[in-house]
């Protein structure tokens, strides 16, 4: 069996080069690096002061994008064109985000499909990947201008619970920002590295990382052993964070001034500006016993004691989540040796004290809680740069492995830089009714279109029992062993039909070739994303057209002549759009057809239900 012949550290990274760590946060993002003189991690600060870049993107026009603090006040004045919390949408389909759509002040495209979500700004459509890439670009520019150096290679952090598709989306966002993402690491892992926990391979420890950010709460229990950070359990609340503490203050002020809460619904600008003032009060109360202020005619006072009384239920919710995490990890609180505090909202004394009391020991809070994740990412980056020789790095696979999917696109199953041995699986289905054979083509590389990657093998899963399109469940699993041998297995889960093949992914690739492939993937990242989104839009449009045709044929009697003609016209327009290379146009036409046909779909549904109910006793 062939061994992996490439040492990624030597093949792609020159000694002592600057690799940055990035915390791409829901509320705030930061970039950090290890200072060569001091050997310590530090965040890049604007004007030497502020390291936080609010994760807000404002579109003045499609060509004029403002990111960060400067975009903040547009949340009040121009909410439709101002995108926040985009991290919540990364790697998600519309189905995934449906239940919290009301949370966003901007338009999420409602296609009710499994496709990844898109956001509409004016007449342009953006994926969360593109939006995140604007934030990454801003961080990159900031670092480059402050450090007067080029930043190309980065480590980006993600929550421990992020799934494959969310991690891949984060990676793609980096690519699109012209960055080479050397590794995606978990936020709690980064936070512990910032405190120096886990840097010594001899160290063995069980720790809890408590992360209360602007809008999310995460608790992670990690076991550190032989330099490996194993996530034992995660828990939390995706809608609990500092914002809720602000809201509690706003509600209190309204009540005190005898103003109805409904006022906030009608007066969005008052709602936003009051919220900003409440945040100011909250931050003030982290170091003082009383806040007093005014907002137009409103008296805005609050004492620390009242604030604590109002927000205790929020803190208690986090404790309940810790208990669930401990129970999942099969541990009790006394077995947790170290507690690391992360996220700006852990500066609130009530939060800190309650958590310390719960574990019965002091918490680690000496570093800036909103900087620790970025600092840890910078340390990991420095390790990857080869600057910390005594730290062991695990072997990784140097190029991504995946299969070809519809539209000639590469679907990555094992991302590059995954520790080996590793395995991953993903489910696919057929696109044609009665399809009996499925070609599985395996590729290696970082480009989005398969022909730009290296083909490793191809085999056919044959004898799939005849089923309607979309019905078979075909699981493709990749198992990469420690020797770098890849085994690819395809199994149709409904029938149990199975086939597999062994591949040596590394065989015949020289270091120089790997380097070239990585380089190409960076140089072509922008074109690739463009082609990918165009191909995806075309594929999607074809599916929508097919479904629409089927629909008209089946339900002819339910549609009036005008309705049918209206649909036909929109279908023709969509067909014409797919012949162009204008992704946004295809999207607009698809949107129009969907909007137009939605009421008919409801009508049909009612008729079907009516039919089913006939003659049945209820
Ligand atoms: P995220 O991880 O969601 O990007 P952060 O870790 O940057 O968020 O945390 C942002 C939250 O921290 C905001 O709600 C902010 O008001 C809060 N925060 C920042 N500083 C303080 C402070 N001194 N006291 C209380 N809350 C604070
Ligand atoms: Mg965070």
CSV table of C-alpha atoms in Angstrom, one decimal, residues 118-580:
chain,number,residue,atom,x,y,z
A,118,UNK,CA,-30.2,33.2,-1.0
A,119,UNK,CA,-30.8,36.8,0.1
A,120,UNK,CA,-32.3,39.4,-2.1
A,121,UNK,CA,-31.0,42.9,-2.1
A,122,UNK,CA,-32.6,45.1,-4.7
A,123,UNK,CA,-32.5,43.1,-7.9
A,124,UNK,CA,-29.4,41.1,-6.9
A,125,UNK,CA,-29.2,37.8,-5.2
A,126,UNK,CA,-26.5,36.9,-2.7
A,127,UNK,CA,-25.7,33.6,-1.1
A,128,UNK,CA,-24.6,33.7,2.6
A,129,UNK,CA,-21.2,32.5,1.3
A,130,UNK,CA,-20.8,35.7,-0.8
A,131,UNK,CA,-22.0,37.9,2.1
A,132,UNK,CA,-19.6,36.3,4.5
A,133,UNK,CA,-16.8,36.8,1.9
A,134,UNK,CA,-17.4,40.5,2.1
A,135,UNK,CA,-16.7,40.4,5.9
A,136,UNK,CA,-13.6,38.3,5.3
A,137,UNK,CA,-12.4,40.7,2.7
A,138,UNK,CA,-12.8,43.6,5.1
A,139,UNK,CA,-10.8,41.7,7.8
A,140,UNK,CA,-8.2,40.9,5.3
A,141,UNK,CA,-7.9,44.6,4.1
A,142,UNK,CA,-7.7,45.7,7.7
A,143,UNK,CA,-4.9,43.3,8.5
A,144,UNK,CA,-3.0,44.1,5.3
A,145,UNK,CA,-3.1,47.8,5.9
A,146,UNK,CA,-2.3,47.7,9.6
A,147,UNK,CA,0.5,45.1,9.3
A,148,UNK,CA,1.7,46.3,5.9
A,149,UNK,CA,1.9,42.7,4.8
A,150,UNK,CA,0.1,40.3,2.6
A,151,UNK,CA,-2.4,38.0,4.1
A,152,UNK,CA,-3.3,35.0,2.0
A,153,UNK,CA,-3.5,32.1,4.3
A,154,UNK,CA,-5.9,31.8,7.2
A,155,UNK,CA,-7.4,29.6,9.8
A,156,UNK,CA,-11.1,30.3,10.3
A,157,UNK,CA,-13.2,29.2,13.3
A,158,UNK,CA,-16.7,27.8,13.4
A,159,UNK,CA,-19.0,26.6,16.2
A,160,UNK,CA,-18.3,23.1,17.3
A,161,UNK,CA,-21.8,22.0,16.2
A,162,UNK,CA,-21.4,23.3,12.6
A,163,UNK,CA,-22.1,20.4,10.1
A,164,UNK,CA,-20.2,19.6,7.0
A,165,UNK,CA,-22.2,21.9,4.8
A,166,UNK,CA,-21.8,24.8,7.1
A,167,UNK,CA,-18.0,24.2,7.3
A,168,UNK,CA,-17.8,23.9,3.6
A,169,UNK,CA,-19.7,27.1,3.2
A,170,UNK,CA,-17.2,28.9,5.5
A,171,UNK,CA,-14.3,27.5,3.5
A,172,UNK,CA,-16.0,28.7,0.3
A,173,UNK,CA,-16.5,32.2,1.7
A,174,UNK,CA,-12.7,32.3,2.4
A,175,UNK,CA,-11.9,31.2,-1.1
A,176,UNK,CA,-14.2,33.8,-2.5
A,177,UNK,CA,-12.4,36.4,-0.4
A,178,UNK,CA,-9.2,35.3,-2.1
A,179,UNK,CA,-7.9,33.5,0.9
A,180,UNK,CA,-6.5,30.1,1.3
A,181,UNK,CA,-8.3,28.5,4.2
A,182,UNK,CA,-5.7,26.2,5.7
A,183,UNK,CA,-8.0,24.9,8.3
A,184,UNK,CA,-11.4,25.3,9.8
A,185,UNK,CA,-11.2,24.8,13.6
A,186,UNK,CA,-13.8,24.8,16.3
A,187,UNK,CA,-14.3,28.0,18.3
A,188,UNK,CA,-14.0,26.2,21.7
A,189,UNK,CA,-10.8,24.6,20.6
A,190,UNK,CA,-9.4,28.0,19.6
A,191,UNK,CA,-10.5,29.5,22.9
A,192,UNK,CA,-8.7,26.9,24.9
A,193,UNK,CA,-5.5,27.3,22.7
A,194,UNK,CA,-5.7,31.1,23.5
A,195,UNK,CA,-5.4,30.2,27.2
A,196,UNK,CA,-2.5,27.8,26.4
A,197,UNK,CA,-4.7,24.8,27.2
A,198,UNK,CA,-3.9,21.8,25.0
A,199,UNK,CA,-0.5,23.1,23.7
A,200,UNK,CA,1.4,20.6,25.7
A,201,UNK,CA,0.8,17.1,24.1
A,202,UNK,CA,1.3,15.5,27.5
A,203,UNK,CA,-1.6,17.4,28.9
A,204,UNK,CA,-4.8,15.5,29.6
A,205,UNK,CA,-7.8,17.6,30.6
A,206,UNK,CA,-11.6,17.9,30.5
A,207,UNK,CA,-12.8,21.4,30.0
A,208,UNK,CA,-16.0,23.4,29.4
A,209,UNK,CA,-16.1,26.4,27.1
A,210,UNK,CA,-19.0,28.8,27.8
A,211,UNK,CA,-19.6,31.1,24.9
A,212,UNK,CA,-22.3,33.8,25.3
A,213,UNK,CA,-22.1,36.1,22.2
A,214,UNK,CA,-24.5,38.6,20.8
A,215,UNK,CA,-27.3,36.3,19.7
A,216,UNK,CA,-26.2,32.8,20.4
A,217,UNK,CA,-25.1,30.7,23.4
A,218,UNK,CA,-22.9,27.6,23.1
A,219,UNK,CA,-21.6,25.3,25.7
A,220,UNK,CA,-19.0,22.8,24.7
A,221,UNK,CA,-17.4,20.0,26.7
A,222,UNK,CA,-14.0,19.0,25.4
A,223,UNK,CA,-11.5,16.3,26.2
A,224,UNK,CA,-7.9,17.1,25.5
A,225,UNK,CA,-5.5,14.3,25.1
A,226,UNK,CA,-2.3,13.9,23.1
A,227,UNK,CA,-2.8,17.3,21.5
A,228,UNK,CA,-6.2,16.2,20.2
A,229,UNK,CA,-9.3,18.2,21.1
A,230,UNK,CA,-12.3,15.9,21.2
A,231,UNK,CA,-15.7,17.4,21.4
A,232,UNK,CA,-17.6,15.3,24.0
A,233,UNK,CA,-20.8,17.3,23.7
A,234,UNK,CA,-22.3,20.6,22.7
A,235,UNK,CA,-25.4,22.3,23.7
A,236,UNK,CA,-26.9,25.8,23.8
A,237,UNK,CA,-29.5,28.1,22.4
A,238,UNK,CA,-29.2,29.6,18.9
A,239,UNK,CA,-31.5,32.5,20.1
A,240,UNK,CA,-30.0,33.5,23.4
A,241,UNK,CA,-27.3,36.1,23.8
A,242,UNK,CA,-26.4,39.6,24.7
A,243,UNK,CA,-29.2,41.0,22.6
A,244,UNK,CA,-31.7,39.4,25.0
A,245,UNK,CA,-30.2,41.3,27.8
A,246,UNK,CA,-30.6,44.5,25.8
A,247,UNK,CA,-34.2,43.7,25.1
A,248,UNK,CA,-34.9,43.2,28.8
A,249,UNK,CA,-33.6,46.7,29.5
A,250,UNK,CA,-35.7,48.2,26.7
A,251,UNK,CA,-38.8,46.6,28.0
A,252,UNK,CA,-38.1,47.9,31.5
A,253,UNK,CA,-37.6,51.5,30.2
A,254,UNK,CA,-40.8,51.3,28.2
A,255,UNK,CA,-42.8,50.1,31.2
A,256,UNK,CA,-41.3,52.8,33.4
A,257,UNK,CA,-42.2,55.5,30.9
A,258,UNK,CA,-45.7,54.1,30.4
A,259,UNK,CA,-45.1,53.5,26.7
A,260,UNK,CA,-46.7,50.5,25.1
A,261,UNK,CA,-44.4,47.8,23.6
A,262,UNK,CA,-46.4,48.1,20.4
A,263,UNK,CA,-44.8,51.4,19.7
A,264,UNK,CA,-41.7,49.5,18.8
A,265,UNK,CA,-43.4,47.6,16.1
A,266,UNK,CA,-44.7,50.7,14.4
A,267,UNK,CA,-41.6,52.8,15.1
A,268,UNK,CA,-38.6,50.7,13.9
A,269,UNK,CA,-36.2,53.5,14.1
A,270,UNK,CA,-37.0,54.1,17.8
A,271,UNK,CA,-36.8,50.4,18.4
A,272,UNK,CA,-33.3,50.2,17.0
A,273,UNK,CA,-32.0,53.3,18.6
A,274,UNK,CA,-33.4,52.4,22.0
A,275,UNK,CA,-31.8,49.0,21.6
A,276,UNK,CA,-28.4,50.6,21.0
A,277,UNK,CA,-28.8,52.7,24.1
A,278,UNK,CA,-29.8,49.6,26.1
A,279,UNK,CA,-26.6,47.9,25.0
A,280,UNK,CA,-24.7,50.9,26.2
A,281,UNK,CA,-26.4,50.7,29.6
A,282,UNK,CA,-25.7,47.0,29.8
A,283,UNK,CA,-22.0,47.5,29.1
A,284,UNK,CA,-21.9,50.3,31.6
A,285,UNK,CA,-23.5,48.1,34.2
A,286,UNK,CA,-20.7,45.5,33.8
A,287,UNK,CA,-18.5,48.0,35.7
A,288,UNK,CA,-20.9,50.3,37.5
A,289,UNK,CA,-23.9,50.1,39.8
A,290,UNK,CA,-26.2,52.5,38.0
A,291,UNK,CA,-26.9,53.8,34.6
A,292,UNK,CA,-28.8,57.0,33.9
A,293,UNK,CA,-29.6,58.4,30.5
A,294,UNK,CA,-32.3,60.0,28.4
A,295,UNK,CA,-33.8,59.1,25.1
A,296,UNK,CA,-35.8,62.1,23.7
A,297,UNK,CA,-38.5,62.4,26.3
A,298,UNK,CA,-37.9,59.0,27.8
A,299,UNK,CA,-36.1,58.6,31.2
A,300,UNK,CA,-33.6,55.7,30.8
A,301,UNK,CA,-32.3,54.7,34.2
A,302,UNK,CA,-31.5,51.3,35.5
A,303,UNK,CA,-29.7,49.9,38.5
A,304,UNK,CA,-27.4,46.9,38.4
A,305,UNK,CA,-29.7,45.1,41.0
A,306,UNK,CA,-32.7,45.6,38.8
A,307,UNK,CA,-30.8,44.5,35.7
A,308,UNK,CA,-29.7,41.3,37.4
A,309,UNK,CA,-33.2,40.6,38.6
A,310,UNK,CA,-34.5,41.0,35.1
A,311,UNK,CA,-31.9,38.9,33.4
A,312,UNK,CA,-31.4,36.1,35.9
A,313,UNK,CA,-33.9,33.9,34.0
A,314,UNK,CA,-31.6,34.2,30.9
A,315,UNK,CA,-28.6,33.1,32.8
A,316,UNK,CA,-30.5,30.2,34.3
A,317,UNK,CA,-31.3,29.1,30.8
A,318,UNK,CA,-27.6,28.8,30.1
A,319,UNK,CA,-27.1,26.7,33.2
A,320,UNK,CA,-29.8,24.3,32.1
A,321,UNK,CA,-28.0,23.9,28.8
A,322,UNK,CA,-24.7,23.2,30.7
A,323,UNK,CA,-26.6,20.4,32.6
A,324,UNK,CA,-27.8,18.9,29.3
A,325,UNK,CA,-24.2,19.0,27.9
A,326,UNK,CA,-22.8,17.4,31.0
A,327,UNK,CA,-25.4,14.7,30.8
A,328,UNK,CA,-24.7,14.0,27.1
A,329,UNK,CA,-20.9,13.8,27.9
A,330,UNK,CA,-21.8,11.5,30.9
A,331,UNK,CA,-20.0,13.8,33.3
A,332,UNK,CA,-20.8,15.8,36.4
A,333,UNK,CA,-19.8,19.4,37.0
A,334,UNK,CA,-17.0,18.5,39.5
A,335,UNK,CA,-15.2,16.5,36.7
A,336,UNK,CA,-14.7,19.7,34.7
A,337,UNK,CA,-11.2,20.9,35.4
A,338,UNK,CA,-11.2,24.2,33.6
A,339,UNK,CA,-13.9,26.6,32.5
A,340,UNK,CA,-13.1,29.0,29.7
A,341,UNK,CA,-15.3,32.1,29.2
A,342,UNK,CA,-15.9,33.3,25.6
A,343,UNK,CA,-18.1,36.0,24.1
A,344,UNK,CA,-18.6,39.7,24.9
A,345,UNK,CA,-21.7,39.0,27.1
A,346,UNK,CA,-19.6,36.9,29.6
A,347,UNK,CA,-18.3,40.3,30.8
A,348,UNK,CA,-21.6,40.7,32.6
A,349,UNK,CA,-20.8,40.0,36.3
A,350,UNK,CA,-24.0,38.0,36.9
A,351,UNK,CA,-23.1,35.6,34.1
A,352,UNK,CA,-19.5,35.1,35.3
A,353,UNK,CA,-20.4,34.7,38.9
A,354,UNK,CA,-23.3,32.3,38.3
A,355,UNK,CA,-21.2,30.0,36.1
A,356,UNK,CA,-18.3,30.0,38.6
A,357,UNK,CA,-20.7,29.2,41.4
A,358,UNK,CA,-22.3,26.4,39.3
A,359,UNK,CA,-18.9,24.7,38.8
A,360,UNK,CA,-17.6,25.6,42.2
A,361,UNK,CA,-14.4,27.1,40.9
A,362,UNK,CA,-13.1,30.3,39.3
A,363,UNK,CA,-13.5,30.6,35.6
A,364,UNK,CA,-10.8,31.6,33.0
A,365,UNK,CA,-11.5,35.2,32.1
A,366,UNK,CA,-8.2,37.0,32.0
A,367,UNK,CA,-8.3,37.4,28.2
A,368,UNK,CA,-10.7,39.6,26.4
A,369,UNK,CA,-13.7,37.3,26.0
A,370,UNK,CA,-14.6,38.7,22.6
A,371,UNK,CA,-11.0,38.2,21.3
A,372,UNK,CA,-10.1,34.7,22.6
A,373,UNK,CA,-11.4,32.8,19.7
A,374,UNK,CA,-9.5,34.9,17.2
A,375,UNK,CA,-6.4,34.7,19.4
A,376,UNK,CA,-6.6,30.9,19.5
A,377,UNK,CA,-7.1,30.8,15.7
A,378,UNK,CA,-3.9,32.9,15.3
A,379,UNK,CA,-2.0,30.4,17.5
A,380,UNK,CA,-3.2,27.5,15.4
A,381,UNK,CA,-2.2,29.4,12.3
A,382,UNK,CA,1.3,29.9,13.7
A,383,UNK,CA,1.5,26.2,14.4
A,384,UNK,CA,0.6,25.5,10.8
A,385,UNK,CA,3.2,28.0,9.6
A,386,UNK,CA,5.8,25.8,11.3
A,387,UNK,CA,6.8,28.4,13.9
A,388,UNK,CA,6.1,26.3,16.9
A,389,UNK,CA,8.3,23.3,16.3
A,390,UNK,CA,7.5,21.5,19.5
A,391,UNK,CA,3.9,21.1,18.7
A,392,UNK,CA,2.8,17.9,17.0
A,393,UNK,CA,0.5,18.2,14.1
A,394,UNK,CA,-1.6,15.4,12.9
A,395,UNK,CA,-1.3,14.1,9.4
A,396,UNK,CA,-3.8,15.6,7.0
A,397,UNK,CA,-5.0,15.0,3.5
A,398,UNK,CA,-3.6,17.7,1.3
A,399,UNK,CA,-6.4,18.0,-1.3
A,400,UNK,CA,-10.2,17.6,-1.1
A,401,UNK,CA,-11.8,14.4,-2.2
A,402,UNK,CA,-15.3,14.4,-3.7
A,403,UNK,CA,-17.6,13.2,-6.4
A,404,UNK,CA,-19.1,14.7,-9.5
A,405,UNK,CA,-22.7,15.9,-9.2
A,406,UNK,CA,-25.3,17.3,-11.6
A,407,UNK,CA,-24.0,20.2,-13.6
A,408,UNK,CA,-20.4,18.8,-13.6
A,409,UNK,CA,-19.8,20.2,-10.2
A,410,UNK,CA,-17.4,18.9,-7.6
A,411,UNK,CA,-19.1,17.9,-4.3
A,412,UNK,CA,-16.5,17.6,-1.6
A,413,UNK,CA,-16.9,14.7,0.7
A,414,UNK,CA,-13.6,14.8,2.6
A,415,UNK,CA,-12.3,18.4,2.7
A,416,UNK,CA,-8.6,19.1,2.3
A,417,UNK,CA,-6.6,19.2,5.5
A,418,UNK,CA,-8.9,16.7,7.2
A,419,UNK,CA,-7.0,14.6,9.8
A,420,UNK,CA,-6.5,11.1,8.6
A,421,UNK,CA,-7.7,8.4,9.1
A,422,UNK,CA,-11.1,9.8,8.4
A,423,UNK,CA,-14.4,8.9,6.9
A,424,UNK,CA,-17.5,10.8,5.7
A,425,UNK,CA,-20.7,10.0,3.9
A,426,UNK,CA,-23.4,11.8,2.1
A,427,UNK,CA,-26.7,10.9,0.6
A,428,UNK,CA,-27.7,11.5,-3.0
A,429,UNK,CA,-30.7,10.6,-5.2
A,430,UNK,CA,-31.5,10.1,-8.8
A,431,UNK,CA,-32.7,12.8,-11.2
A,432,UNK,CA,-34.7,10.7,-13.7
A,433,UNK,CA,-37.7,8.4,-13.1
A,434,UNK,CA,-36.8,4.8,-13.2
A,435,UNK,CA,-33.0,5.4,-13.3
A,436,UNK,CA,-31.3,2.1,-12.9
A,437,UNK,CA,-27.6,3.0,-13.0
A,438,UNK,CA,-25.7,5.8,-11.2
A,439,UNK,CA,-22.2,6.8,-12.3
A,440,UNK,CA,-19.9,7.7,-9.4
A,441,UNK,CA,-16.9,9.7,-10.5
A,442,UNK,CA,-14.3,10.4,-7.8
A,443,UNK,CA,-12.2,13.6,-8.0
A,444,UNK,CA,-9.4,15.2,-6.0
A,445,UNK,CA,-8.8,19.0,-5.9
A,446,UNK,CA,-10.1,22.4,-4.9
A,447,UNK,CA,-11.8,23.6,-8.0
A,448,UNK,CA,-15.6,23.8,-8.3
A,449,UNK,CA,-16.0,22.3,-11.7
A,450,UNK,CA,-14.8,18.7,-11.9
A,451,UNK,CA,-12.9,19.0,-15.2
A,452,UNK,CA,-10.4,21.3,-13.4
A,453,UNK,CA,-9.7,18.7,-10.8
A,454,UNK,CA,-8.0,15.4,-11.0
A,455,UNK,CA,-10.1,12.3,-11.7
A,456,UNK,CA,-9.2,9.4,-9.6
A,457,UNK,CA,-11.7,6.8,-10.6
A,458,UNK,CA,-15.2,6.0,-11.8
A,459,UNK,CA,-17.6,3.2,-11.2
A,460,UNK,CA,-21.2,2.4,-11.7
A,461,UNK,CA,-23.8,1.4,-9.2
A,462,UNK,CA,-26.0,-0.7,-11.4
A,463,UNK,CA,-29.3,-2.5,-10.8
A,464,UNK,CA,-31.1,0.1,-8.8
A,465,UNK,CA,-34.7,-1.0,-8.6
A,466,UNK,CA,-37.0,1.3,-10.7
A,467,UNK,CA,-38.3,4.1,-8.6
A,468,UNK,CA,-39.5,7.7,-9.3
A,469,UNK,CA,-36.8,10.4,-9.5
A,470,UNK,CA,-35.7,11.6,-6.1
A,471,UNK,CA,-36.9,8.4,-4.3
A,472,UNK,CA,-33.8,6.2,-4.1
A,473,UNK,CA,-31.5,7.0,-1.2
A,474,UNK,CA,-27.9,6.5,-2.3
A,475,UNK,CA,-25.3,6.9,0.3
A,476,UNK,CA,-21.8,7.5,-0.9
A,477,UNK,CA,-19.2,7.0,1.8
A,478,UNK,CA,-15.5,7.8,1.6
A,479,UNK,CA,-13.1,6.0,4.0
A,480,UNK,CA,-9.6,7.3,4.0
A,481,UNK,CA,-7.2,5.2,6.0
A,482,UNK,CA,-4.0,6.2,7.6
A,483,UNK,CA,-2.0,5.1,4.6
A,484,UNK,CA,-3.9,7.5,2.4
A,485,UNK,CA,-5.9,4.8,0.6
A,486,UNK,CA,-9.4,5.8,-0.2
A,487,UNK,CA,-12.3,3.4,-0.3
A,488,UNK,CA,-15.5,4.6,-1.9
A,489,UNK,CA,-18.7,2.8,-1.2
A,490,UNK,CA,-22.1,3.4,-2.8
A,491,UNK,CA,-25.2,1.9,-1.3
A,492,UNK,CA,-28.8,2.3,-2.2
A,493,UNK,CA,-30.4,2.3,1.2
A,494,UNK,CA,-33.9,1.2,0.2
A,495,UNK,CA,-32.8,-1.9,-1.6
A,496,UNK,CA,-29.5,-2.6,0.1
A,497,UNK,CA,-27.7,-2.7,-3.2
A,498,UNK,CA,-24.0,-1.9,-2.7
A,499,UNK,CA,-20.7,-1.5,-4.6
A,500,UNK,CA,-17.3,-0.3,-3.6
A,501,UNK,CA,-13.8,0.5,-5.0
A,502,UNK,CA,-10.3,1.1,-3.6
A,503,UNK,CA,-8.4,4.2,-4.8
A,504,UNK,CA,-5.0,5.6,-4.0
A,505,UNK,CA,-5.6,9.3,-4.1
A,506,UNK,CA,-2.0,10.4,-3.8
A,507,UNK,CA,-0.5,8.1,-6.3
A,508,UNK,CA,1.5,10.0,-8.9
A,509,UNK,CA,1.0,13.5,-7.6
A,510,UNK,CA,4.2,15.3,-6.9
A,511,UNK,CA,4.6,18.1,-4.3
A,512,UNK,CA,4.8,20.6,-7.1
A,513,UNK,CA,1.5,19.3,-8.6
A,514,UNK,CA,-0.3,19.6,-5.3
A,515,UNK,CA,1.0,23.1,-4.9
A,516,UNK,CA,-0.1,24.0,-8.4
A,517,UNK,CA,-3.6,22.7,-7.8
A,518,UNK,CA,-3.9,24.7,-4.6
A,519,UNK,CA,-2.6,27.8,-6.4
A,520,UNK,CA,-5.0,27.4,-9.2
A,521,UNK,CA,-7.9,27.0,-6.8
A,522,UNK,CA,-7.0,30.4,-5.3
A,523,UNK,CA,-6.4,32.2,-8.6
A,524,UNK,CA,-9.7,30.9,-10.1
A,525,UNK,CA,-11.8,31.1,-6.9
A,526,UNK,CA,-13.9,34.0,-8.2
A,527,UNK,CA,-14.5,32.5,-11.6
A,528,UNK,CA,-15.2,29.2,-10.1
A,529,UNK,CA,-17.8,30.6,-7.8
A,530,UNK,CA,-19.4,32.5,-10.6
A,531,UNK,CA,-19.6,29.4,-12.8
A,532,UNK,CA,-20.8,27.3,-9.9
A,533,UNK,CA,-23.6,29.6,-9.0
A,534,UNK,CA,-24.6,30.0,-12.7
A,535,UNK,CA,-24.6,26.2,-13.2
A,536,UNK,CA,-26.6,25.7,-10.0
A,537,UNK,CA,-29.1,28.4,-11.0
A,538,UNK,CA,-29.5,26.7,-14.4
A,539,UNK,CA,-30.0,23.2,-12.8
A,540,UNK,CA,-32.5,24.6,-10.4
A,541,UNK,CA,-34.4,26.5,-13.1
A,542,UNK,CA,-34.6,23.3,-15.2
A,543,UNK,CA,-36.1,21.4,-12.2
A,544,UNK,CA,-38.6,24.2,-11.6
A,545,UNK,CA,-39.6,24.2,-15.3
A,546,UNK,CA,-40.0,20.4,-15.2
A,547,UNK,CA,-42.1,20.6,-12.1
A,548,UNK,CA,-44.3,23.4,-13.6
A,549,UNK,CA,-44.9,21.4,-16.8
A,550,UNK,CA,-45.9,18.3,-14.8
A,551,UNK,CA,-48.1,20.5,-12.6
A,552,UNK,CA,-50.0,22.0,-15.6
A,553,UNK,CA,-50.5,18.7,-17.2
A,554,UNK,CA,-51.8,17.0,-14.1
A,555,UNK,CA,-54.1,19.9,-12.9
A,556,UNK,CA,-55.4,21.3,-16.1
A,557,UNK,CA,-59.0,21.4,-14.9
A,558,UNK,CA,-58.1,23.4,-11.8
A,559,UNK,CA,-56.5,26.3,-13.6
A,560,UNK,CA,-58.5,29.0,-15.6
A,561,UNK,CA,-57.4,29.7,-19.1
A,562,UNK,CA,-55.7,33.0,-18.0
A,563,UNK,CA,-53.9,31.3,-15.1
A,564,UNK,CA,-52.6,28.6,-17.4
A,565,UNK,CA,-51.5,31.2,-20.0
A,566,UNK,CA,-49.9,33.3,-17.2
A,567,UNK,CA,-47.9,30.4,-16.1
A,568,UNK,CA,-46.9,29.5,-19.6
A,569,UNK,CA,-45.7,33.0,-20.2
A,570,UNK,CA,-43.5,33.0,-17.1
A,571,UNK,CA,-42.2,29.5,-18.0
A,572,UNK,CA,-41.2,30.8,-21.4
A,573,UNK,CA,-39.4,33.8,-19.8
A,574,UNK,CA,-37.6,31.5,-17.5
A,575,UNK,CA,-36.6,29.2,-20.4
A,576,UNK,CA,-35.2,32.2,-22.2
A,577,UNK,CA,-33.3,33.3,-19.1
A,578,UNK,CA,-31.7,29.9,-18.7
A,579,UNK,CA,-30.2,30.3,-22.2
A,580,UNK,CA,-28.4,33.4,-21.0
